[in-house]
mmCIF file of C-alpha atoms in Angstrom:
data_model
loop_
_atom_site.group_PDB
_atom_site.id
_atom_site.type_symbol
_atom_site.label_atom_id
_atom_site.label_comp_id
_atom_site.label_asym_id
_atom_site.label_seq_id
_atom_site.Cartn_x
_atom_site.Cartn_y
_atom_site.Cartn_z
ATOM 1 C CA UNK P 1 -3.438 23.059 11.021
ATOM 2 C CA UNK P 2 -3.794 20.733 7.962
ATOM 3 C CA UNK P 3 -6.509 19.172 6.418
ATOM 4 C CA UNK P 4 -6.536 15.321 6.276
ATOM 5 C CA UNK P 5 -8.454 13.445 3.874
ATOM 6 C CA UNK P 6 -10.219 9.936 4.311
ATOM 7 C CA UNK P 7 -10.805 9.558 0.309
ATOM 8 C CA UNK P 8 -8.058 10.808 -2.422
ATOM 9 C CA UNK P 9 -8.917 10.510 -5.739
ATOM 10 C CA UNK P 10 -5.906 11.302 -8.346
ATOM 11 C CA UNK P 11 -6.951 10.963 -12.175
ATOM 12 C CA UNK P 12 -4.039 12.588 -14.148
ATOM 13 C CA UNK P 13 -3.833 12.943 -17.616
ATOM 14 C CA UNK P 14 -3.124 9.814 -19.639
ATOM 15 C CA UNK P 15 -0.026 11.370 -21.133
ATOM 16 C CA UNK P 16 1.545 12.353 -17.591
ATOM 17 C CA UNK P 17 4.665 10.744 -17.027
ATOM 18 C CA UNK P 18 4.970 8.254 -14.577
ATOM 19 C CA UNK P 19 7.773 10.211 -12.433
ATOM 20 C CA UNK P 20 4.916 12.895 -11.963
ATOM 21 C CA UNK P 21 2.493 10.616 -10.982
ATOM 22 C CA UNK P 22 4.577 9.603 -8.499
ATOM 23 C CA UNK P 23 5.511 13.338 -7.467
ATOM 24 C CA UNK P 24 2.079 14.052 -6.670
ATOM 25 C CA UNK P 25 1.373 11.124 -4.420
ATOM 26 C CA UNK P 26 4.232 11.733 -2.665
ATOM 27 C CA UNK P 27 2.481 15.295 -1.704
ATOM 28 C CA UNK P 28 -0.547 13.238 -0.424
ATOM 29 C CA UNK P 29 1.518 11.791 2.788
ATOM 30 C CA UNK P 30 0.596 15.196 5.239
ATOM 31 C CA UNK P 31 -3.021 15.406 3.659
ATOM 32 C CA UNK P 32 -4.125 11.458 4.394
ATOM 33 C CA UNK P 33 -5.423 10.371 6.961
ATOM 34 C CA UNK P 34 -4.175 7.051 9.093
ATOM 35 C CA UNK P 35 -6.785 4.906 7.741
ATOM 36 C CA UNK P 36 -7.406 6.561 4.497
ATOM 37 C CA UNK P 37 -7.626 5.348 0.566
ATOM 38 C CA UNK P 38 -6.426 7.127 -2.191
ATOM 39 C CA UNK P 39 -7.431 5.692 -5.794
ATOM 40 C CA UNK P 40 -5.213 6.120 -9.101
ATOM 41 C CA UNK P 41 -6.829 6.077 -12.302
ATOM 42 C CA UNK P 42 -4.262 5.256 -14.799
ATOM 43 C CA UNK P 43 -3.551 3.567 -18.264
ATOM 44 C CA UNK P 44 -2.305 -0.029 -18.202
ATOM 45 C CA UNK P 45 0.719 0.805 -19.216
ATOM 46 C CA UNK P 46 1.989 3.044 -16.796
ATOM 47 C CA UNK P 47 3.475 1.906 -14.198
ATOM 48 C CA UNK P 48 4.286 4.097 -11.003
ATOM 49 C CA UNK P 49 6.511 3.471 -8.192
ATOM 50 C CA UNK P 50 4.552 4.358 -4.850
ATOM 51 C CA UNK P 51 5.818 5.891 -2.389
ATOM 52 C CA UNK P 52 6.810 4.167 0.456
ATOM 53 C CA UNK P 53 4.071 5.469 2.733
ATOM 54 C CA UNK P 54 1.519 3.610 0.232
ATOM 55 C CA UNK P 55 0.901 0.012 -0.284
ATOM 56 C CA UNK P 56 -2.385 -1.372 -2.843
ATOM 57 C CA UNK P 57 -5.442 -2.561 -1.742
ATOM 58 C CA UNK P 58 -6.836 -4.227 -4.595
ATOM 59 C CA UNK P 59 -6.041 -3.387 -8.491
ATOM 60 C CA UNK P 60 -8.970 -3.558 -11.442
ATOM 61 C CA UNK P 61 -8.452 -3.152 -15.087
ATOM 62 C CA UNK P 62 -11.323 -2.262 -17.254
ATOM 63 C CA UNK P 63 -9.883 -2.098 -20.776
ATOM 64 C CA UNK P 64 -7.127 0.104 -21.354
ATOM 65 C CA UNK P 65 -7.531 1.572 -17.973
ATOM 66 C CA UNK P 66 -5.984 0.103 -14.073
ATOM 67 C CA UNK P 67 -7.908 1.687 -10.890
ATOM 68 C CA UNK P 68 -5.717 1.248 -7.972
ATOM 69 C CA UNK P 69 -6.463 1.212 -4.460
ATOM 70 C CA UNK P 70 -3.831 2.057 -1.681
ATOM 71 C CA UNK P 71 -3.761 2.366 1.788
ATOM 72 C CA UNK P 72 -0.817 3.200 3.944
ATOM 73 C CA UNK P 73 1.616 0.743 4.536
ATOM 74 C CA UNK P 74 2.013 -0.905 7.519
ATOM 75 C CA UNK P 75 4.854 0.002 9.118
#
């Protein structure tokens, strides 16, 4: 049996590359549940591809920073 999360939080290092960003929300898919958020902390300039099971919420910038909300997609 898995565990399944309502609330994800995923703060990588600023100097991550965007492809691993990417990489580990990809691993989130069998950990999420149906109707939960995950929330990327990020710098403004990065910019990840989600993965197709994702789709944002809402998107804030605060400075040099982008907190991003996402939901899964509808399908």
């Amino acid at each position: 049996e898995t565990d399944r999360y309502d609330l994800i939080f995923v703060d990588p290092p600023y100097g991550d590359d965007d492809d691993s960003v990417r990489s580990v929300l990809e691993l989130l898919d069998p950990v999420l549940t149906t109707d939960g958020v995950v929330v990327l902390h990020r710098q403004v300039r990065s910019v990840v591809e989600l993965p197709e099971f994702l789709g944002t919420v809402d998107e804030r910038r605060y400075g040099d920073a982008v907190i991003t909300m996402m939901e899964r997609a509808e399908e």
